[in-house]
Short mmCIF file of N, CA, C and O in Angstrom, two decimals:
data_model
loop_
_atom_site.label_atom_id
_atom_site.label_comp_id
_atom_site.label_asym_id
_atom_site.label_seq_id
_atom_site.Cartn_x
_atom_site.Cartn_y
_atom_site.Cartn_z
N MET A 198 124.20 47.74 106.46
CA MET A 198 124.86 48.72 107.83
C MET A 198 125.56 49.95 106.92
O MET A 198 125.09 51.24 107.55
N LYS A 199 125.97 49.85 106.08
CA LYS A 199 126.78 50.66 105.13
C LYS A 199 125.90 51.73 104.52
O LYS A 199 126.23 52.94 104.33
N LYS A 200 124.87 50.78 104.20
CA LYS A 200 123.41 51.90 103.52
C LYS A 200 123.25 52.81 104.24
O LYS A 200 122.76 54.00 103.98
N TYR A 201 122.92 52.02 105.65
CA TYR A 201 122.34 53.13 106.63
C TYR A 201 123.07 54.45 106.91
O TYR A 201 123.11 55.35 106.96
N LEU A 202 124.59 54.20 106.98
CA LEU A 202 125.65 54.72 107.49
C LEU A 202 125.74 56.08 106.27
O LEU A 202 125.89 57.28 106.44
N GLY A 203 125.31 55.42 104.69
CA GLY A 203 125.78 56.55 104.06
C GLY A 203 124.59 57.31 103.83
O GLY A 203 124.56 58.55 103.54
N ALA A 204 123.38 56.84 103.93
CA ALA A 204 122.30 57.49 103.95
C ALA A 204 122.31 58.97 105.07
O ALA A 204 121.91 59.91 104.91
N ASN A 205 122.68 58.34 106.14
CA ASN A 205 123.03 59.22 107.17
C ASN A 205 123.93 60.58 107.14
O ASN A 205 123.61 61.79 107.32
N LEU A 206 124.85 60.09 106.15
CA LEU A 206 126.02 60.93 106.14
C LEU A 206 125.55 62.04 104.62
O LEU A 206 125.77 63.28 104.98
N SER A 207 124.75 61.36 103.97
CA SER A 207 124.10 62.22 103.20
C SER A 207 123.53 63.37 103.43
O SER A 207 123.42 64.23 103.18
N PHE A 208 122.35 63.35 104.37
CA PHE A 208 121.38 63.90 105.07
C PHE A 208 122.27 64.96 105.69
O PHE A 208 121.55 66.03 105.90
N VAL A 209 123.12 64.63 106.74
CA VAL A 209 123.95 65.53 107.23
C VAL A 209 124.55 66.43 106.53
O VAL A 209 124.65 67.71 106.45
N VAL A 210 125.12 66.16 105.34
CA VAL A 210 125.67 66.95 104.50
C VAL A 210 125.05 68.20 103.87
O VAL A 210 125.06 68.98 103.61
N LEU A 211 123.76 67.41 103.21
CA LEU A 211 122.44 67.98 102.42
C LEU A 211 122.04 69.42 103.92
O LEU A 211 121.88 70.41 103.71
N PHE A 212 121.80 68.84 105.29
CA PHE A 212 121.53 69.77 106.23
C PHE A 212 122.50 70.35 106.32
O PHE A 212 122.21 72.07 106.57
N ALA A 213 123.58 70.39 106.44
CA ALA A 213 124.63 71.62 106.55
C ALA A 213 124.78 72.73 105.36
O ALA A 213 124.91 73.70 105.50
N PHE A 214 124.86 72.11 104.14
CA PHE A 214 125.15 72.64 102.91
C PHE A 214 123.79 74.02 102.88
O PHE A 214 123.55 75.14 102.93
N VAL A 215 122.22 73.14 103.45
CA VAL A 215 121.24 74.27 103.34
C VAL A 215 121.12 75.44 104.51
O VAL A 215 121.20 76.15 104.29
N SER A 216 121.77 74.82 105.74
CA SER A 216 121.77 75.63 106.81
C SER A 216 122.91 76.80 106.28
O SER A 216 122.63 78.17 106.68
N PHE A 217 123.88 76.38 106.00
CA PHE A 217 125.11 77.27 105.38
C PHE A 217 124.51 78.39 104.38
O PHE A 217 124.76 79.65 104.54
N SER A 218 123.32 77.78 103.49
CA SER A 218 123.38 78.69 102.41
C SER A 218 122.02 79.84 103.29
O SER A 218 122.25 81.14 102.82
N ASN A 219 121.21 79.62 103.85
CA ASN A 219 120.52 80.34 104.53
C ASN A 219 121.24 81.22 105.75
O ASN A 219 120.53 82.48 105.57
N LEU A 220 122.26 81.01 105.91
CA LEU A 220 122.89 82.16 106.58
C LEU A 220 123.62 82.91 106.00
O LEU A 220 123.38 84.09 106.47
N GLN A 221 124.08 82.41 104.86
CA GLN A 221 124.95 83.50 104.14
C GLN A 221 123.53 84.52 103.74
O GLN A 221 124.09 85.54 103.81
N CYS A 222 122.51 83.93 103.16
CA CYS A 222 121.36 85.19 102.72
C CYS A 222 121.24 86.27 103.84
O CYS A 222 121.00 87.29 103.67
N SER A 223 120.93 85.60 105.13
CA SER A 223 120.60 86.35 106.36
C SER A 223 121.85 87.39 106.86
O SER A 223 121.42 88.66 107.04
N LYS A 224 122.81 86.93 106.48
CA LYS A 224 124.12 88.07 107.01
C LYS A 224 124.15 88.83 105.86
O LYS A 224 124.61 89.98 106.38
N GLU A 225 123.82 88.35 104.97
CA GLU A 225 124.08 89.52 103.62
C GLU A 225 123.05 90.67 103.78
O GLU A 225 123.43 91.95 103.65
N LYS A 226 121.77 90.38 103.99
CA LYS A 226 120.64 91.21 104.30
C LYS A 226 120.99 91.94 105.61
O LYS A 226 120.86 93.18 105.60
N ASP A 227 121.40 91.27 106.61
CA ASP A 227 121.78 92.16 107.88
C ASP A 227 122.89 93.02 107.62
O ASP A 227 122.80 94.22 108.02
N GLN A 228 124.11 92.72 106.81
CA GLN A 228 124.79 93.81 106.35
C GLN A 228 124.34 94.86 105.65
O GLN A 228 124.70 96.29 105.82
N PHE A 229 123.57 94.61 104.65
CA PHE A 229 123.01 95.79 103.98
C PHE A 229 122.00 96.81 104.75
O PHE A 229 122.28 97.76 104.69
N CYS A 230 121.44 95.89 105.50
CA CYS A 230 120.07 96.62 106.51
C CYS A 230 120.76 97.79 107.79
O CYS A 230 120.23 98.55 107.94
N GLY A 231 121.78 96.98 108.31
CA GLY A 231 122.51 97.40 109.16
C GLY A 231 123.38 98.66 109.09
O GLY A 231 124.06 99.04 110.13
N ILE A 232 123.70 98.88 108.02
CA ILE A 232 124.85 99.74 107.87
C ILE A 232 124.64 101.61 108.31
O ILE A 232 123.32 101.77 108.02
N THR A 233 125.67 101.87 108.82
CA THR A 233 125.49 103.34 109.46
C THR A 233 125.38 104.12 107.98
O THR A 233 126.78 104.26 107.55
N ARG A 234 124.37 105.16 108.05
CA ARG A 234 124.42 106.13 106.63
C ARG A 234 124.15 107.41 107.16
O ARG A 234 123.25 107.69 108.25
N SER A 235 124.54 108.44 106.32
CA SER A 235 124.09 109.69 106.75
C SER A 235 122.60 110.02 106.06
O SER A 235 122.13 109.55 105.14
N SER A 236 121.62 110.87 106.93
CA SER A 236 120.77 111.44 106.18
C SER A 236 120.58 112.10 104.93
O SER A 236 121.54 113.20 104.97
N PHE A 237 119.71 112.01 103.87
CA PHE A 237 119.70 113.17 103.14
C PHE A 237 118.65 113.61 103.24
O PHE A 237 118.36 115.20 103.30
N THR A 238 117.67 113.28 103.70
CA THR A 238 115.82 114.09 103.62
C THR A 238 114.97 112.92 104.33
O THR A 238 114.95 112.05 104.31
N THR A 239 114.29 113.82 104.85
CA THR A 239 112.97 113.26 105.58
C THR A 239 111.48 113.39 104.76
O THR A 239 111.72 114.69 104.62
N VAL A 240 111.03 112.53 104.67
CA VAL A 240 109.54 112.87 103.81
C VAL A 240 108.35 112.15 105.15
O VAL A 240 108.43 111.30 105.86
N THR A 241 107.23 113.02 104.81
CA THR A 241 106.13 112.72 105.48
C THR A 241 104.87 112.54 104.54
O THR A 241 104.73 113.47 103.68
N ASP A 242 104.34 111.48 104.56
CA ASP A 242 102.91 110.96 103.66
C ASP A 242 103.37 111.47 102.62
O ASP A 242 102.37 112.19 101.79
N LYS A 243 104.44 111.13 101.68
CA LYS A 243 104.27 111.04 100.22
C LYS A 243 103.97 109.74 99.65
O LYS A 243 104.24 108.51 100.30
N GLU A 244 103.54 110.13 98.64
CA GLU A 244 102.87 109.21 97.95
C GLU A 244 103.94 108.59 96.73
O GLU A 244 104.99 108.93 96.51
N GLY A 245 103.97 107.18 96.80
CA GLY A 245 104.63 106.18 95.91
C GLY A 245 104.08 105.08 95.48
O GLY A 245 103.25 104.56 95.60
N ILE A 246 105.37 104.07 95.04
CA ILE A 246 104.93 103.03 94.47
C ILE A 246 105.76 102.01 94.97
O ILE A 246 107.25 102.25 94.70
N ILE A 247 105.31 100.68 95.40
CA ILE A 247 106.41 100.02 96.03
C ILE A 247 107.00 99.06 94.64
O ILE A 247 106.09 98.44 93.85
N GLY A 248 107.98 98.49 94.29
CA GLY A 248 108.54 97.49 93.34
C GLY A 248 109.91 96.85 93.74
O GLY A 248 110.28 97.28 94.82
N TYR A 249 110.27 96.09 93.17
CA TYR A 249 111.35 95.17 93.20
C TYR A 249 112.64 95.66 92.42
O TYR A 249 112.45 95.38 91.27
N TYR A 250 113.50 96.08 93.18
CA TYR A 250 114.79 96.55 92.41
C TYR A 250 115.86 95.56 92.22
O TYR A 250 116.31 94.87 92.96
N GLN A 251 115.20 94.90 90.93
CA GLN A 251 116.40 93.66 90.44
C GLN A 251 117.94 93.88 90.72
O GLN A 251 118.52 92.93 91.35
N LYS A 252 118.49 95.24 90.57
CA LYS A 252 119.84 95.18 90.47
C LYS A 252 120.58 94.75 92.06
O LYS A 252 121.47 93.69 91.94
N TYR A 253 119.74 95.23 92.88
CA TYR A 253 120.41 94.72 94.24
C TYR A 253 119.14 93.93 95.43
O TYR A 253 119.64 93.75 96.21
N ASN A 254 118.40 93.29 94.34
CA ASN A 254 117.66 92.26 94.90
C ASN A 254 116.81 92.77 96.52
O ASN A 254 117.25 92.06 97.07
N HIS A 255 116.56 93.93 96.27
CA HIS A 255 115.72 94.51 97.37
C HIS A 255 114.54 95.16 96.97
O HIS A 255 114.09 95.62 95.92
N TRP A 256 113.56 95.38 97.79
CA TRP A 256 112.29 95.95 97.50
C TRP A 256 112.23 97.36 97.57
O TRP A 256 113.20 97.86 98.53
N ALA A 257 111.71 98.07 97.09
CA ALA A 257 112.24 99.81 96.83
C ALA A 257 110.84 100.46 96.95
O ALA A 257 109.55 99.73 96.71
N VAL A 258 110.92 101.61 97.21
CA VAL A 258 109.90 102.68 97.11
C VAL A 258 110.07 103.36 96.10
O VAL A 258 111.16 104.42 95.94
N TYR A 259 109.41 103.86 94.95
CA TYR A 259 109.66 104.82 94.20
C TYR A 259 108.56 105.96 94.04
O TYR A 259 107.83 105.93 94.25
N SER A 260 109.26 107.13 94.02
CA SER A 260 108.70 108.23 94.26
C SER A 260 109.18 109.38 93.01
O SER A 260 110.29 109.48 92.73
N ASN A 261 108.30 110.38 92.82
CA ASN A 261 108.83 111.88 92.24
C ASN A 261 109.76 112.46 92.80
O ASN A 261 109.31 112.45 94.13
N VAL A 262 110.42 113.22 92.04
CA VAL A 262 111.24 114.08 92.83
C VAL A 262 110.49 115.31 92.86
O VAL A 262 110.11 115.82 91.97
N ASP A 263 110.67 116.06 94.04
CA ASP A 263 109.88 117.14 94.02
C ASP A 263 110.62 118.40 93.85
O ASP A 263 111.39 119.12 94.83
N SER A 264 110.69 119.12 92.80
CA SER A 264 111.60 119.86 91.86
C SER A 264 110.91 120.42 90.89
O SER A 264 110.29 119.89 90.18
N VAL A 265 111.09 121.84 90.90
CA VAL A 265 110.36 122.52 89.61
C VAL A 265 111.09 122.03 88.40
O VAL A 265 112.14 121.74 88.27
N ASN A 266 109.94 122.05 87.30
CA ASN A 266 110.71 121.49 85.85
C ASN A 266 111.18 120.08 85.89
O ASN A 266 112.14 119.67 84.82
N ASN A 267 110.72 119.05 86.76
CA ASN A 267 111.30 117.98 86.85
C ASN A 267 110.32 116.79 85.85
O ASN A 267 109.19 117.54 86.58
N ILE A 268 110.60 116.35 85.18
CA ILE A 268 109.60 115.67 84.30
C ILE A 268 110.06 113.96 84.48
O ILE A 268 109.59 113.13 84.01
N ASP A 269 111.18 113.44 84.60
CA ASP A 269 112.14 112.67 84.56
C ASP A 269 112.51 111.54 85.42
O ASP A 269 112.97 110.42 85.28
N SER A 270 113.06 112.30 86.72
CA SER A 270 113.46 112.07 87.59
C SER A 270 112.88 111.18 88.42
O SER A 270 111.48 111.74 89.01
N ARG A 271 113.38 110.17 89.33
CA ARG A 271 112.57 109.78 90.28
C ARG A 271 113.66 109.28 91.54
O ARG A 271 114.57 108.90 91.30
N MET A 272 113.08 109.40 92.58
CA MET A 272 113.64 108.88 93.95
C MET A 272 113.44 107.62 94.39
O MET A 272 112.30 107.02 94.18
N ILE A 273 114.39 106.55 94.15
CA ILE A 273 114.12 104.96 94.84
C ILE A 273 114.86 105.18 96.24
O ILE A 273 116.09 105.20 96.25
N GLY A 274 114.17 104.66 96.91
CA GLY A 274 114.55 104.24 98.26
C GLY A 274 114.50 102.74 98.38
O GLY A 274 113.27 101.98 98.56
N LEU A 275 115.60 101.95 98.66
CA LEU A 275 115.78 100.76 98.71
C LEU A 275 115.51 100.71 100.46
O LEU A 275 115.77 101.20 101.09
N VAL A 276 114.75 99.56 100.67
CA VAL A 276 114.23 99.37 101.84
C VAL A 276 114.59 98.01 102.42
O VAL A 276 114.78 97.15 101.56
N CYS A 277 114.08 97.76 103.60
CA CYS A 277 114.37 96.24 104.39
C CYS A 277 112.97 96.13 105.07
O CYS A 277 113.17 94.74 105.47
N ASP A 278 112.33 97.10 105.37
CA ASP A 278 111.37 96.44 106.23
C ASP A 278 109.70 96.74 105.66
O ASP A 278 108.92 97.36 106.44
N VAL A 279 109.47 96.28 104.59
CA VAL A 279 108.25 95.99 103.67
C VAL A 279 107.47 95.15 104.73
O VAL A 279 108.09 93.90 104.11
N PRO A 280 106.21 94.92 104.94
CA PRO A 280 105.57 94.07 105.52
C PRO A 280 105.29 93.25 104.19
O PRO A 280 105.00 93.42 103.05
N SER A 281 105.16 91.84 104.36
CA SER A 281 104.96 90.62 103.46
C SER A 281 103.70 91.14 102.60
O SER A 281 103.26 91.12 101.76
N LEU A 282 102.39 91.58 102.99
CA LEU A 282 101.39 92.20 102.33
C LEU A 282 101.30 92.94 101.59
O LEU A 282 100.45 93.55 100.89
N LEU A 283 102.32 93.97 101.73
CA LEU A 283 102.58 95.16 100.99
C LEU A 283 103.79 94.85 99.54
O LEU A 283 103.88 95.72 98.92
N LYS A 284 104.46 93.53 99.88
CA LYS A 284 105.18 93.17 98.57
C LYS A 284 104.41 92.97 97.64
O LYS A 284 104.48 91.89 97.00
N ILE A 285 104.25 93.84 96.59
CA ILE A 285 103.02 93.73 95.52
C ILE A 285 104.44 94.78 94.52
O ILE A 285 103.66 95.72 94.81
N ASP A 286 104.52 94.47 93.09
CA ASP A 286 104.90 95.26 92.45
C ASP A 286 104.00 96.19 91.97
O ASP A 286 102.59 95.72 91.53
N GLY A 287 104.26 97.50 91.73
CA GLY A 287 103.24 98.44 91.40
C GLY A 287 101.82 98.93 92.57
O GLY A 287 101.23 99.65 92.05
N LEU A 288 102.16 98.63 93.88
CA LEU A 288 101.09 98.96 95.08
C LEU A 288 101.37 100.02 94.93
O LEU A 288 102.60 100.77 95.37
N ARG A 289 100.38 100.82 95.01
CA ARG A 289 100.31 102.47 95.11
C ARG A 289 100.37 102.84 96.54
O ARG A 289 99.67 102.20 97.79
N ILE A 290 101.20 103.30 97.29
CA ILE A 290 101.18 103.64 98.90
C ILE A 290 101.95 105.20 99.35
O ILE A 290 101.61 106.03 98.42
N LYS A 291 101.28 105.33 100.44
CA LYS A 291 101.79 106.59 101.09
C LYS A 291 102.77 106.34 102.32
O LYS A 291 102.48 105.35 103.00
N PHE A 292 103.87 106.69 102.53
CA PHE A 292 105.04 106.72 103.54
C PHE A 292 105.36 107.75 103.81
O PHE A 292 105.63 109.16 103.40
N SER A 293 106.17 107.58 105.18
CA SER A 293 107.25 108.53 105.71
C SER A 293 108.34 108.20 106.10
O SER A 293 108.03 106.99 106.87
N GLY A 294 109.41 108.59 106.20
CA GLY A 294 110.74 108.02 106.53
C GLY A 294 111.94 109.06 105.93
O GLY A 294 111.89 110.32 105.59
N THR A 295 113.01 108.72 106.25
CA THR A 295 114.45 109.18 106.04
C THR A 295 115.03 108.79 105.11
O THR A 295 115.51 107.37 105.03
N TYR A 296 115.21 109.37 104.35
CA TYR A 296 116.02 108.76 102.89
C TYR A 296 117.81 108.86 103.43
O TYR A 296 118.21 109.97 103.98
N GLN A 297 118.59 107.98 103.57
CA GLN A 297 119.86 108.01 103.65
C GLN A 297 120.82 107.96 102.28
O GLN A 297 120.75 107.10 101.31
N ASN A 298 122.05 108.72 102.03
CA ASN A 298 122.73 108.63 101.17
C ASN A 298 123.82 107.02 101.64
O ASN A 298 124.13 106.69 102.65
N PHE A 299 124.28 106.62 100.31
CA PHE A 299 125.17 105.06 100.51
C PHE A 299 126.44 105.35 100.79
O PHE A 299 126.51 106.88 99.90
N ASN A 300 127.02 104.74 101.47
CA ASN A 300 128.58 105.32 101.88
C ASN A 300 129.14 104.53 100.47
O ASN A 300 128.92 103.94 99.70
N PRO A 301 130.18 105.48 100.01
CA PRO A 301 130.97 105.08 98.95
C PRO A 301 131.40 103.96 98.47
O PRO A 301 131.63 103.20 97.82
N GLY A 302 131.66 103.07 99.70
CA GLY A 302 132.22 101.78 99.64
C GLY A 302 131.50 100.94 99.20
O GLY A 302 131.54 99.84 98.89
N GLU A 303 130.06 101.21 99.53
CA GLU A 303 129.23 100.25 99.20
C GLU A 303 128.58 100.13 97.53
O GLU A 303 128.47 99.19 96.94
N LYS A 304 129.56 101.17 96.78
CA LYS A 304 129.15 101.33 95.49
C LYS A 304 128.09 100.91 94.50
O LYS A 304 127.49 99.86 93.94
N ILE A 305 127.07 101.59 95.22
CA ILE A 305 125.61 101.30 94.72
C ILE A 305 125.44 102.54 93.70
O ILE A 305 125.66 103.61 94.19
N THR A 306 124.66 101.96 92.79
CA THR A 306 124.74 102.99 92.01
C THR A 306 123.02 102.79 91.02
O THR A 306 122.69 101.53 91.16
N PRO A 307 122.65 103.89 90.67
CA PRO A 307 121.27 103.56 90.12
C PRO A 307 121.23 102.77 88.55
O PRO A 307 121.99 102.46 88.11
N GLN A 308 119.98 101.90 88.28
CA GLN A 308 120.16 101.06 86.82
C GLN A 308 119.78 102.05 85.45
O GLN A 308 120.46 101.56 84.53
N THR A 309 119.46 103.24 86.04
CA THR A 309 119.28 103.93 85.08
C THR A 309 119.65 105.69 84.83
O THR A 309 119.39 106.15 86.52
N GLY A 310 119.42 106.41 84.01
CA GLY A 310 120.14 107.86 84.28
C GLY A 310 118.62 108.58 84.91
O GLY A 310 117.39 107.90 84.47
N GLY A 311 118.82 109.57 85.43
CA GLY A 311 117.52 110.42 86.18
C GLY A 311 117.42 109.76 87.26
O GLY A 311 116.36 110.26 88.08
N ASP A 312 117.62 108.55 87.98
CA ASP A 312 117.18 108.00 88.84
C ASP A 312 118.07 108.43 90.30
O ASP A 312 119.24 108.83 89.84
N GLN A 313 117.73 108.60 91.38
CA GLN A 313 118.72 109.53 92.54
C GLN A 313 118.00 107.68 93.62
O GLN A 313 116.90 107.80 93.99
N LEU A 314 119.05 107.45 93.82
CA LEU A 314 119.09 106.15 94.51
C LEU A 314 119.33 106.16 96.09
O LEU A 314 120.85 106.79 96.11
N TYR A 315 118.69 105.58 97.15
CA TYR A 315 119.10 105.93 98.49
C TYR A 315 118.53 104.97 99.53
O TYR A 315 117.77 104.08 98.64
N PHE A 316 119.16 105.01 100.43
CA PHE A 316 118.36 103.89 101.21
C PHE A 316 117.32 104.51 101.96
O PHE A 316 117.49 105.80 102.53
N LEU A 317 116.12 103.45 102.13
CA LEU A 317 115.07 104.51 102.83
C LEU A 317 114.89 103.58 104.03
O LEU A 317 114.25 102.40 104.10
N GLN A 318 114.62 104.59 105.17
CA GLN A 318 114.63 103.67 106.59
C GLN A 318 112.74 104.43 106.76
O GLN A 318 112.74 105.33 106.65
N ILE A 319 111.77 103.38 106.83
CA ILE A 319 110.50 103.74 106.92
C ILE A 319 110.26 103.67 108.17
O ILE A 319 110.45 102.97 109.13
N ILE A 320 109.40 104.56 108.55
CA ILE A 320 108.80 105.11 109.85
C ILE A 320 107.16 104.62 109.78
O ILE A 320 106.63 104.08 110.33
N LYS A 321 106.66 105.13 108.52
CA LYS A 321 105.13 104.69 108.47
C LYS A 321 105.23 104.25 106.88
O LYS A 321 105.90 105.11 106.01
N LEU A 322 104.19 103.30 106.82
CA LEU A 322 103.71 102.68 105.45
C LEU A 322 102.66 102.18 105.12
O LEU A 322 102.27 101.24 106.08
N GLU A 323 101.69 102.57 104.24
CA GLU A 323 100.23 102.05 104.26
C GLU A 323 99.74 102.21 102.68
O GLU A 323 100.27 103.05 101.98
N LYS A 324 99.22 101.44 102.18
CA LYS A 324 98.35 101.18 101.09
C LYS A 324 97.72 102.28 100.92
O LYS A 324 96.99 102.93 101.83
N ARG A 325 97.60 102.96 99.32
CA ARG A 325 96.91 104.32 99.62
C ARG A 325 95.56 103.71 98.64
O ARG A 325 95.08 102.69 98.14
#
């Protein structure tokens, strides 16, 4: 009887731990994706590349900065709504959406110089 009670208690504790862990991940993602931010610019049918942005554990869309004499800057839009079939590092895409500025309290900074980091609200995303 004691063995049976101990096994059940262990199962309940394990179940509670796993449930709490999953709840925390969902909560963090919802907080990141649900924040109100100001618009920076809107793009239509822009070419880019899907990649995983390690620093903030989010998928991102990488594209060139559209300005004269730019050779090394790129725009990086962290995204929350990439379809599973398109989550492939290096996948070339065409997208439309709105780049949004991060709020100062978020303390989001690029990994390397020359990168312009934004949140990207995707309107359209397709494989190129």
